[in-house]
Amino acid sequence: MADRAIYVHQLFKRYKGRNGPVDAVNGLDLEVETGECFGLLGPNGAGKTTTVEILEGLNTPTSGEVEVLGRRWETDENEIRQRIGVTLQETRFPDKQTVREMVTLFRSFYHQGLNPETVLERVALESKSGAYVESLSGGQQQRLAVAIALVGDPELLFLDEPTTGLDPQSRRQLWDVIRELSGRGRTTLLTTHYMDEAERLCNRVAIVDKGKVIALGSPADLITRLGGEHIVEFAIQPTESPIEADEFAHLATVISARAEADGFALTVGKPHQAIPALLDHLAQTERTLARLTTRQVSLEDVFVSLTGRHLREEDESPSNGSIKKRWGKR
Amino acid sequence: MSSLAPLFQLYKSRLREFFRQPARIFWVYGFPLVLAVGLGLAFKSKPVEMIPVDLVESGSWNEVAKTIGTHNTKPGPSLDPRISIHSGTAEGTDNRLKTGKTPLVILAISPTQVEYRYDPTRPESVTARNAVDSILQRAAGRPDPVKTSDIVIDEPGSRYIDFLIPGLIGLNTMGGGLFGVGFLIVNFRVGKLLKRFMATPMPRRDFLLAIVGARLTFLVPDIAVLLSLGHFGFQMPIRGSLLLVVMLDVIGALAFAGIGLLIAARANNTETVSGLVNLVMLPMWLFSGVFFSAERFPDAIQPFIQALPLTQLISGLRMVILEGAGPLQIWVPLTVLTVWSVVTFVVALKIFKWS
């Protein structure tokens, strides 16, 4: 029990939607070990926030088993609340309170915890401790939210999309804070739809889609499971006849091929073999290369290969099932 | 940390939030003050004003002007109105009469014959006519067979300002409860702060107690400011017990805090809550007798008016402050307000959405 911070079994949550019921969480299973930084990854609307709010005791499941720090919400609500820390998506703290006052206020709710100065130092806000909340930048407000989550010295910390909407520098700053916390042996559950964030911060991630976990493992593990570690992306000068992605799937060390918005992406084992093979193939079929880049495989690729959709559907169109899947065979 | 710590911190936090917003302080303390001073001065009993009249420059107009001039300089505290004269041509004065710039035009045809030109449907014209006529007749030797004397009634306690101050105290108490509780909670909900509090072990009871406690704290300067203005600025008497005034206002504040809580129980955006607050406040602004007596409304709607918490609060305050009523005499307001407090709190807590 002690080595399991979170246990979730067959979790369901159904909302009454306008067009019939919506299953926000649809049979989700999850185990988070004590001391790890665990990432819940998935697109908007995948059910991450609903799941986390159920874990935080802010929402009730339709059915399923939930244990937090070995306790259940129905019987040990107050004990769990004393031992967890929470940041929600976009909490708006009152404008006219100072940073220290907010932290002190929240400190008073816990039997034991850290003193406000210590917490502000941890999130690098000590210089702002006398400033009004309204004068903080977006990144500073988010760090204040983390400080408030930490003030009860929680064993388990929930961070719901902590860096959404922040500029790159603020994101990096917050990552440093989170990484330092993980170093203290506390458990962190993080939700995000940024792949790079999960890769940098998490020991393990669960990819959630449509209310279910569709893949689980360390970021490196998930990436290797894709078969190759490199992605070769290229585009071809327009030709009369349409080109199928399948055409490239048989090239040397290519594991999968998919069409993208304006070109193709190949998951390859060995770029130094795959690229010459690709160039030869293009020469034989008399096509002209317009663009060619290679990069490391990311969790984003894992997600696309699993679902056929990009994580952030708003800005990218789905690749119409033209993926060649090798995933299922593993 | 002691178990009182959360309540104390929440309470301090509410007070800070209020006192750090100068605009809010103005609307709560400054505005009623300005209103009271403005209305108080506007309705203040003033010495009777000069009556303006027009005199046509023809005939024996010089004699008339002289008679009126003598009247105006008559020494002593006379209640007879003084007259101010504007003289001009027949055409010019007639024009001024038609356009309402003067209430009366006097045409002195001869020392023994005067013509008044005026519109008898205008009360100020009739007053002017009678005043001028009386002056001219008396100057010409008319005796006053009946001896009369005038006594001025503007006792503190029966003037408009005395009526107004308790009304404004009640109005402030209502606004404070509805905005200070209703708006505050909905803003917390919109900003997800309510949810954030719920994610901590904060006792919910303390959260509400702090809000209500802060409300009652703001009441003290509220009452103090308006009562001092009335008492020291306008010599309004405070005939009943000050403690009873405070107690009554506290129960009134609880009733309005309860209504505020009820309004905020489910609303999850500021548009809804501002609509609801206005819906609740408007009938009370109109019917509860803040600016003029609620008893002027038809009997048919009196039961409704008397059931409104603001009506009862204001009428109770007036009874204590102006008539010196004791606790037993204001049992109706006390009972109605207590019922409002209890019912609204019970219902609001039942249906309250904490996230």
XYZ file of C-alpha atoms in Angstrom:
685
model
C 0.000 0.000 0.000
C 2.723 2.437 0.950
C 4.429 2.156 -2.409
C 1.256 2.962 -4.292
C 0.188 6.593 -4.213
C -2.768 6.251 -6.551
C -4.844 3.291 -7.569
C -7.688 3.572 -10.034
C -9.639 0.615 -11.349
C -12.338 0.682 -14.011
C -13.212 4.316 -13.508
C -16.287 5.635 -15.305
C -17.738 9.111 -15.332
C -20.827 9.915 -17.326
C -22.176 13.444 -17.765
C -25.608 14.355 -18.944
C -24.776 16.092 -22.201
C -27.058 18.173 -24.362
C -27.059 15.475 -27.039
C -27.335 12.471 -24.792
C -24.928 11.238 -22.120
C -21.184 11.765 -22.533
C -18.659 9.322 -21.128
C -15.803 11.568 -20.073
C -13.986 8.695 -18.399
C -14.621 5.304 -19.858
C -13.058 2.435 -17.929
C -9.773 3.994 -16.944
C -7.139 2.037 -14.974
C -4.158 3.672 -13.350
C -1.481 2.994 -10.765
C 1.012 5.594 -9.650
C 3.906 4.576 -7.422
C 5.096 6.616 -4.497
C 7.911 8.968 -5.435
C 7.413 9.019 -9.165
C 6.433 11.861 -11.400
C 3.614 10.492 -13.463
C 2.198 12.171 -16.541
C -1.324 11.905 -17.876
C -1.068 12.788 -21.514
C -3.791 13.327 -23.996
C -5.629 15.808 -26.169
C -8.218 18.244 -24.837
C -11.362 16.402 -23.890
C -9.603 13.065 -23.353
C -10.864 12.918 -19.769
C -7.644 13.928 -18.021
C -9.123 16.737 -15.969
C -12.198 14.737 -14.987
C -9.952 11.892 -13.839
C -7.719 14.210 -11.864
C -10.680 15.977 -10.258
C -12.039 12.638 -9.140
C -8.631 11.833 -7.645
C -8.629 15.224 -5.922
C -12.064 14.592 -4.433
C -13.635 17.463 -6.360
C -15.787 15.259 -8.529
C -17.481 11.922 -7.936
C -17.136 8.940 -10.251
C -20.165 7.242 -11.775
C -18.519 3.942 -10.906
C -15.107 2.461 -10.268
C -12.549 2.119 -7.525
C -10.319 4.992 -6.450
C -7.637 4.965 -3.764
C -5.485 7.950 -2.964
C -2.542 7.393 -0.596
C -4.196 4.143 0.370
C -7.393 5.907 1.444
C -10.832 6.348 -0.037
C -12.645 9.629 -0.476
C -15.918 8.299 0.934
C -14.404 7.517 4.316
C -11.221 9.563 4.747
C -11.890 12.839 2.987
C -10.291 15.096 5.541
C -7.196 12.934 5.926
C -6.591 12.824 2.186
C -7.075 16.574 1.903
C -4.428 17.124 4.571
C -1.952 15.075 2.555
C -2.436 16.237 -1.026
C -1.669 19.470 -2.832
C -3.521 20.669 -5.897
C -3.231 23.159 -8.716
C -6.258 23.588 -10.932
C -6.319 24.905 -14.456
C -6.386 28.698 -14.206
C -7.291 29.569 -10.662
C -7.805 33.299 -10.339
C -6.540 34.412 -6.958
C -7.923 37.661 -5.523
C -6.145 40.702 -6.989
C -5.606 42.714 -3.870
C -3.872 40.129 -1.720
C -0.129 39.843 -1.564
C 1.669 36.658 -2.512
C 2.685 36.005 1.090
C -0.852 36.613 2.362
C -2.304 34.055 -0.040
C 0.268 31.464 0.939
C -0.279 32.185 4.646
C -4.043 31.864 4.217
C -3.736 28.438 2.625
C -1.126 27.383 5.166
C -3.694 27.913 7.922
C -5.877 25.103 6.528
C -3.283 22.386 7.139
C -2.271 20.802 10.438
C 1.325 20.792 9.346
C 3.203 22.294 6.484
C 5.976 24.537 5.369
C 6.380 28.129 6.309
C 5.448 30.597 3.585
C 9.005 31.866 3.070
C 10.317 28.353 2.390
C 7.593 27.664 -0.135
C 8.073 30.945 -1.959
C 11.780 30.256 -2.167
C 11.091 26.865 -3.735
C 9.070 28.384 -6.534
C 11.478 31.324 -6.871
C 8.891 33.910 -5.851
C 10.557 35.193 -2.687
C 11.259 38.562 -4.303
C 7.519 38.948 -5.014
C 6.274 38.014 -1.594
C 4.974 41.512 -0.821
C 3.484 42.113 -4.278
C -0.236 42.044 -5.030
C -1.443 39.059 -7.014
C -2.677 41.384 -9.763
C 0.878 42.542 -10.457
C 2.192 39.042 -11.221
C 2.867 37.776 -14.724
C 1.161 34.627 -15.991
C 4.181 32.502 -15.149
C 4.468 34.001 -11.679
C 0.776 33.402 -10.990
C 1.224 29.791 -12.006
C 4.197 29.486 -9.661
C 2.080 31.034 -6.926
C -0.503 28.335 -7.597
C 2.244 25.729 -7.182
C 3.451 27.416 -3.975
C -0.079 27.259 -2.585
C -0.274 23.592 -3.518
C 2.988 22.950 -1.679
C 2.304 24.853 1.506
C 0.729 21.845 3.255
C 3.887 19.838 2.455
C 1.848 17.284 0.494
C 2.887 13.685 -0.097
C 1.059 13.774 -3.397
C 0.920 16.759 -5.701
C -1.554 17.198 -8.565
C -0.629 19.612 -11.319
C -3.335 20.061 -13.946
C -1.809 21.505 -17.118
C 0.571 23.708 -15.164
C 2.254 25.344 -18.147
C -0.671 25.794 -20.541
C -0.681 29.314 -21.903
C 2.763 30.245 -20.611
C 5.616 31.649 -22.662
C 8.623 29.358 -23.245
C 10.752 30.986 -20.586
C 8.066 30.726 -17.913
C 7.479 27.095 -18.872
C 11.141 26.290 -18.417
C 11.186 28.047 -15.055
C 8.199 26.044 -13.874
C 9.777 22.812 -15.140
C 12.783 23.529 -12.947
C 10.491 23.935 -9.955
C 8.666 20.675 -10.676
C 11.882 18.754 -11.288
C 13.258 19.944 -7.992
C 10.126 18.749 -6.214
C 10.330 15.296 -7.725
C 13.842 15.149 -6.321
C 12.373 15.306 -2.827
C 10.691 11.947 -2.984
C 7.177 13.316 -3.295
C 4.749 11.875 -5.796
C 3.565 14.137 -8.583
C 0.706 13.557 -10.987
C 0.881 15.909 -13.918
C -1.551 16.319 -16.771
C -0.462 17.975 -19.941
C -1.009 18.027 -23.629
C 2.559 19.067 -24.247
C 4.630 16.056 -25.196
C 7.967 17.711 -24.520
C 6.816 18.552 -21.017
C 6.007 14.937 -20.233
C 9.278 13.736 -21.788
C 11.275 16.124 -19.650
C 9.507 15.741 -16.330
C 7.878 12.351 -16.034
C 9.244 8.962 -15.019
C 6.207 7.314 -16.527
C 3.331 8.501 -18.646
C -0.098 7.178 -19.490
C -1.541 8.257 -22.791
C -5.253 8.885 -22.400
C -7.686 9.060 -25.252
C -11.482 9.038 -25.115
C -11.531 8.339 -21.382
C -9.166 5.370 -21.458
C -5.472 4.661 -21.033
C -4.208 3.540 -24.428
C -0.507 3.286 -23.607
C 1.580 3.250 -20.470
C 5.306 3.341 -19.794
C 8.317 5.588 -19.473
C 8.631 8.153 -22.261
C 11.738 6.383 -23.608
C 9.954 3.055 -23.431
C 6.950 4.302 -25.373
C 9.200 5.810 -27.982
C 11.196 2.598 -28.453
C 7.988 0.652 -28.725
C 7.306 2.657 -31.845
C 10.186 0.602 -33.266
C 12.452 3.326 -34.469
C 13.982 6.307 -32.804
C 14.054 8.664 -35.752
C 11.553 10.393 -37.924
C 12.354 11.392 -41.456
C 10.021 14.032 -42.782
C 10.025 15.047 -46.414
C 7.947 16.671 -49.101
C 7.922 16.194 -52.870
C 7.316 18.685 -55.660
C 3.717 18.315 -56.788
C 3.151 15.579 -59.393
C 0.143 14.611 -61.473
C -0.471 11.235 -59.890
C -1.275 11.085 -56.178
C 1.247 9.345 -53.964
C 0.344 6.834 -51.252
C 2.386 6.732 -48.070
C 2.505 2.948 -48.398
C 4.879 3.389 -51.277
C 7.669 4.272 -48.810
C 6.888 1.661 -46.182
C 9.098 -1.022 -47.696
C 12.267 1.098 -47.827
C 15.269 -0.005 -45.756
C 14.710 0.197 -41.950
C 11.415 2.106 -42.381
C 8.989 0.934 -39.723
C 5.972 2.968 -40.606
C 5.016 5.676 -43.042
C 2.237 8.208 -42.837
C 1.058 11.157 -44.856
C 1.195 14.539 -43.203
C -0.280 17.888 -44.061
C 2.116 18.676 -46.919
C 4.371 15.638 -47.083
C 5.244 12.361 -45.430
C 6.751 11.156 -42.176
C 8.698 7.919 -41.927
C 9.550 6.234 -38.654
C 12.929 4.703 -39.289
C 15.399 2.527 -37.410
C 18.570 3.732 -39.140
C 18.451 7.094 -40.861
C 21.814 6.534 -42.593
C 20.302 3.616 -44.469
C 16.791 4.908 -44.867
C 17.706 8.290 -46.350
C 19.865 6.967 -49.238
C 17.158 4.409 -49.961
C 14.545 7.167 -50.029
C 16.662 9.347 -52.332
C 17.278 6.402 -54.684
C 13.585 5.627 -54.770
C 12.709 9.227 -55.602
C 15.329 9.315 -58.360
C 13.977 6.109 -59.895
C 10.405 7.416 -59.862
C 11.617 10.793 -61.171
C 10.317 12.919 -58.370
C 11.947 16.021 -56.950
C 12.520 16.428 -53.254
C 11.185 19.731 -51.840
C 12.142 19.307 -48.188
C 13.894 16.755 -46.024
C 14.426 16.820 -42.265
C 15.177 14.234 -39.617
C 14.491 14.346 -35.910
C 14.173 12.170 -32.836
C 10.905 10.377 -32.259
C 8.766 12.177 -29.672
C 5.740 11.234 -27.627
C 3.739 13.198 -30.156
C 4.672 10.560 -32.761
C 3.646 7.853 -30.337
C 0.295 9.498 -29.911
C -0.233 9.948 -33.626
C 0.698 6.380 -34.347
C -1.702 5.193 -31.647
C -4.704 7.251 -32.523
C -4.154 8.539 -36.018
C -4.735 12.007 -34.639
C -2.499 14.759 -33.444
C -2.605 15.746 -29.808
C -3.668 19.244 -30.581
C -6.415 18.651 -33.082
C -7.251 22.336 -33.298
C -4.224 23.189 -35.374
C -3.587 20.019 -37.343
C -5.808 17.854 -39.469
C -5.976 14.129 -38.836
C -3.967 12.007 -41.210
C -6.982 10.158 -42.574
C -6.048 6.636 -41.537
C -3.161 6.549 -43.985
C -0.858 5.342 -41.252
C 0.737 2.028 -41.515
C 0.417 0.588 -38.034
C 2.895 -1.829 -36.603
C 1.936 -1.055 -33.055
C -0.652 -3.743 -32.537
C 1.807 -6.513 -33.255
C 3.873 -5.922 -30.189
C -1.660 26.112 14.356
C -4.799 26.397 16.418
C -8.122 25.371 14.954
C -9.213 29.009 14.904
C -6.456 29.870 12.471
C -8.387 29.223 9.236
C -11.344 31.315 10.365
C -9.096 34.145 11.467
C -7.047 34.098 8.253
C -10.135 33.959 6.052
C -11.677 36.818 7.970
C -8.547 38.952 7.705
C -8.401 38.174 4.033
C -11.966 39.443 3.501
C -11.254 42.673 5.376
C -8.054 43.296 3.426
C -9.762 42.741 0.137
C -12.378 45.322 0.976
C -10.175 48.027 2.391
C -7.692 47.782 -0.453
C -10.276 48.848 -3.003
C -10.828 52.596 -2.774
C -13.630 52.468 -5.328
C -15.565 50.020 -3.213
C -15.026 52.096 -0.107
C -16.444 55.100 -1.915
C -19.585 53.282 -3.038
C -20.197 51.846 0.384
C -19.366 54.820 2.605
C -18.859 57.856 0.417
C -21.854 57.571 -1.856
C -24.559 57.323 0.838
C -22.871 60.224 2.558
C -22.997 62.349 -0.563
C -26.604 61.313 -1.104
C -27.577 62.188 2.446
C -25.838 65.562 2.347
C -27.284 66.359 -1.076
C -30.837 65.410 -0.249
C -30.551 66.858 3.236
C -29.552 70.247 1.874
C -32.115 70.150 -0.921
C -34.966 69.567 1.503
C -33.579 71.669 4.326
C -36.110 74.137 5.761
C -34.948 77.443 4.381
C -36.180 80.985 5.096
C -38.975 81.808 2.681
C -37.498 82.863 -0.615
C -37.828 86.146 -2.467
C -40.725 86.136 -4.890
C -39.768 87.459 -8.306
C -42.335 89.577 -10.161
C -42.298 91.729 -13.290
C -43.409 95.353 -13.343
C -44.395 97.163 -16.534
C -42.619 100.508 -16.892
C -45.686 102.630 -17.419
C -48.350 104.456 -15.443
C -47.587 104.841 -11.771
C -45.060 102.013 -11.725
C -42.587 104.078 -9.724
C -44.963 104.256 -6.736
C -45.547 100.523 -6.790
C -41.831 99.879 -6.891
C -41.331 102.214 -3.943
C -44.061 100.552 -1.859
C -42.533 97.144 -2.454
C -39.071 98.493 -1.702
C -40.323 99.807 1.661
C -41.892 96.450 2.413
C -38.660 94.646 1.644
C -36.640 96.764 4.024
C -39.099 96.350 6.894
C -36.934 95.207 9.818
C -37.538 92.191 12.026
C -38.054 88.489 11.500
C -41.077 88.794 9.272
C -42.443 85.735 7.530
C -43.960 87.936 4.855
C -42.126 87.132 1.649
C -39.831 89.720 0.131
C -40.460 90.636 -3.468
C -37.839 91.148 -6.163
C -38.812 93.303 -9.108
C -37.802 93.040 -12.718
C -39.122 95.941 -14.748
C -39.534 96.223 -18.494
C -41.798 97.127 -21.383
C -45.320 95.719 -21.605
C -44.236 93.519 -24.455
C -41.054 92.294 -22.771
C -42.742 91.429 -19.480
C -45.617 89.682 -21.250
C -43.097 87.571 -23.057
C -41.406 86.633 -19.808
C -44.761 85.615 -18.386
C -45.576 83.432 -21.383
C -42.237 81.692 -21.257
C -42.509 81.073 -17.524
C -39.628 83.316 -16.548
C -41.837 85.305 -14.197
C -44.977 84.229 -12.360
C -46.668 87.621 -12.346
C -46.755 90.859 -14.306
C -47.942 93.991 -12.526
C -49.395 96.864 -14.527
C -49.901 100.007 -12.417
C -52.541 101.891 -14.354
C -52.910 104.616 -11.672
C -52.074 104.872 -7.948
C -55.522 103.418 -7.199
C -55.774 100.879 -9.970
C -53.457 97.933 -10.510
C -53.763 95.048 -12.957
C -52.272 91.594 -12.289
C -51.518 89.385 -15.241
C -50.880 85.713 -14.400
C -51.920 82.119 -14.957
C -54.120 81.034 -12.005
C -53.180 77.364 -12.547
C -49.600 78.116 -11.532
C -49.429 78.012 -7.717
C -46.411 80.310 -7.562
C -48.330 82.902 -9.647
C -51.210 82.855 -7.208
C -48.808 83.159 -4.271
C -47.065 86.083 -5.910
C -50.302 87.808 -6.739
C -51.623 87.499 -3.203
C -48.355 88.601 -1.646
C -48.073 91.699 -3.844
C -51.766 92.501 -3.452
C -51.526 92.242 0.310
C -48.522 94.582 0.370
C -50.172 97.154 -1.860
C -53.518 97.053 -0.004
C -51.877 97.367 3.409
C -49.672 100.214 2.198
C -52.803 101.940 0.978
C -54.260 101.685 4.451
C -56.155 98.371 4.657
C -56.432 97.301 8.276
C -55.932 93.686 9.407
C -58.858 93.051 11.766
C -57.668 89.584 12.822
C -54.451 89.341 14.770
C -52.347 86.452 13.465
C -49.037 84.927 14.491
C -46.784 82.416 12.682
C -45.030 79.483 14.321
C -42.341 77.608 12.416
C -42.388 73.805 12.623
C -39.019 72.308 11.701
C -38.347 70.276 14.808
C -35.465 67.854 14.476
C -37.018 64.408 14.100
C -39.794 65.355 11.765
C -37.841 66.715 8.827
C -37.019 64.935 5.591
C -33.396 64.360 6.534
C -34.513 62.521 9.689
C -36.681 60.298 7.576
C -33.898 59.772 5.060
C -30.994 58.693 7.281
C -32.571 55.443 8.568
C -33.611 54.720 4.965
C -30.028 55.066 3.775
C -28.727 52.865 6.585
C -31.168 50.185 5.474
C -30.250 50.627 1.829
C -26.559 50.237 2.619
C -27.215 47.135 4.655
C -29.107 45.611 1.736
C -26.423 46.496 -0.820
C -23.691 45.177 1.426
C -25.392 41.836 1.916
C -26.310 41.240 -1.692
C -23.074 42.457 -3.265
C -20.720 41.648 -0.400
C -21.927 38.074 -0.146
C -23.621 37.243 -3.449
C -21.138 38.803 -5.846
C -18.132 37.798 -3.809
C -19.032 34.116 -3.808
C -19.930 34.001 -7.486
C -16.646 35.727 -8.336
C -14.851 33.061 -6.335
C -16.721 30.413 -8.234
C -16.007 31.953 -11.632
C -12.306 32.267 -10.794
C -12.285 28.631 -9.628
C -11.147 29.863 -6.255
C -14.107 28.211 -4.562
C -13.060 24.897 -6.067
C -9.474 25.548 -5.045
C -10.575 26.113 -1.450
C -12.576 22.915 -1.578
C -9.434 21.029 -2.546
C -7.895 21.959 0.812
C -8.974 20.770 4.254
C -10.476 24.229 4.894
C -13.642 23.901 6.997
C -16.561 25.118 4.880
C -18.180 26.540 7.955
C -15.192 28.838 8.499
C -15.358 30.061 4.931
C -18.969 31.187 5.331
C -18.492 32.495 8.859
C -15.606 34.650 7.651
C -17.728 36.176 4.897
C -20.646 36.864 7.209
C -18.320 38.070 9.965
C -16.656 40.508 7.594
C -20.096 41.745 6.502
C -21.093 42.456 10.072
C -17.771 44.197 10.682
C -18.318 46.566 7.768
C -21.706 47.379 9.251
C -20.158 49.258 12.167
C -18.530 52.049 10.124
C -21.636 51.962 7.907
C -23.972 52.850 10.734
C -21.462 55.135 12.413
C -20.902 57.255 9.305
C -24.580 57.808 8.537
C -25.738 58.251 12.124
C -22.950 60.750 12.860
C -23.787 62.685 9.742
C -27.441 62.834 10.744
C -26.766 63.582 14.366
C -23.892 66.036 14.116
C -24.523 67.452 10.666
C -28.306 67.806 10.769
C -29.093 67.545 14.498
C -31.125 64.395 13.933
C -32.188 63.078 17.339
C -31.351 59.485 18.317
C -34.170 58.844 20.750
C -33.904 55.067 21.180
C -31.029 52.877 22.296
C -27.977 52.864 20.064
C -27.416 49.238 20.963
C -30.879 48.357 19.692
C -30.148 50.211 16.446
C -27.015 48.109 15.972
C -28.781 44.894 16.929
C -31.628 45.513 14.518
C -29.207 46.351 11.727
C -27.189 43.193 12.449
C -30.300 41.048 12.080
C -31.155 42.952 8.913
C -27.623 42.363 7.624
C -27.971 38.643 8.339
C -31.224 38.551 6.380
C -29.552 40.227 3.396
C -26.438 38.043 3.721
C -28.793 35.065 3.589
C -30.458 36.389 0.451
C -27.002 37.052 -1.031
C -25.972 33.506 -0.249
C -29.154 32.167 -1.789
C -28.532 34.169 -4.953
C -24.975 32.845 -5.101
C -25.890 29.268 -4.269
C -25.984 28.097 -7.866
C -25.114 31.021 -10.127
C -21.910 30.347 -11.996
C -21.404 33.564 -13.888
C -21.470 37.225 -12.995
C -24.250 38.049 -15.480
C -26.668 35.715 -13.696
C -25.800 37.037 -10.293
C -26.054 40.678 -11.299
C -29.464 39.990 -12.827
C -30.615 38.276 -9.668
C -29.253 41.005 -7.404
C -31.095 43.650 -9.409
C -34.250 41.577 -9.406
C -34.119 41.435 -5.636
C -33.053 45.035 -5.050
C -35.340 46.867 -7.438
C -38.666 46.161 -5.685
C -37.120 47.136 -2.379
C -35.652 50.365 -3.757
C -39.135 51.221 -4.985
C -41.466 49.957 -2.303
C -39.602 49.779 0.959
C -39.850 53.444 1.879
C -36.246 54.565 1.567
C -36.982 57.974 0.074
C -40.689 58.342 0.836
C -43.118 56.498 3.047
C -44.067 52.972 2.025
C -47.565 53.631 3.324
C -48.339 55.759 0.286
C -48.715 52.651 -1.856
C -52.189 51.109 -2.328
C -53.521 48.832 0.390
C -53.697 45.919 -2.010
C -49.901 45.590 -2.209
C -49.200 46.436 1.421
C -48.882 42.788 2.540
C -46.197 42.316 -0.098
C -44.423 45.536 0.870
C -44.553 44.723 4.568
C -43.049 41.289 3.936
C -39.956 42.785 2.284
C -36.970 42.727 4.612
C -35.900 46.257 3.712
C -39.336 47.670 4.600
C -39.134 46.090 8.017
C -35.521 47.068 8.611
C -36.121 50.707 7.721
C -39.368 50.978 9.624
C -37.712 49.400 12.667
C -34.758 51.766 12.425
C -37.064 54.774 12.166
C -39.068 53.612 15.149
C -35.969 53.236 17.311
C -34.064 56.292 16.114
C -36.903 58.797 15.713
C -39.588 57.535 18.059
C -37.402 55.991 20.736
C -39.055 52.550 20.432
C -37.811 49.737 22.667
C -37.251 46.082 21.712
C -40.860 45.140 22.427
C -42.278 47.808 20.172
C -40.237 46.629 17.208
C -41.123 42.965 17.541
C -42.647 42.891 14.050
C -39.468 44.014 12.238
C -37.343 41.781 14.471
C -39.500 38.749 13.761
C -39.794 39.291 10.007
C -36.036 39.838 9.652
C -35.193 36.799 11.779
C -37.479 34.631 9.652
C -35.791 35.942 6.503
C -32.334 35.187 7.921
C -33.115 31.665 9.056
C -35.055 30.602 5.980
C -32.570 31.987 3.448
C -29.551 30.476 5.218
C -31.148 27.054 5.547
C -32.280 26.942 1.930
C -29.022 28.403 0.589
C -26.868 25.879 2.439
C -29.067 23.046 1.196
C -28.720 23.927 -2.465
C -25.233 25.484 -2.356
C -22.850 24.330 -5.065
C -19.365 24.259 -3.612
C -17.448 23.940 -6.844
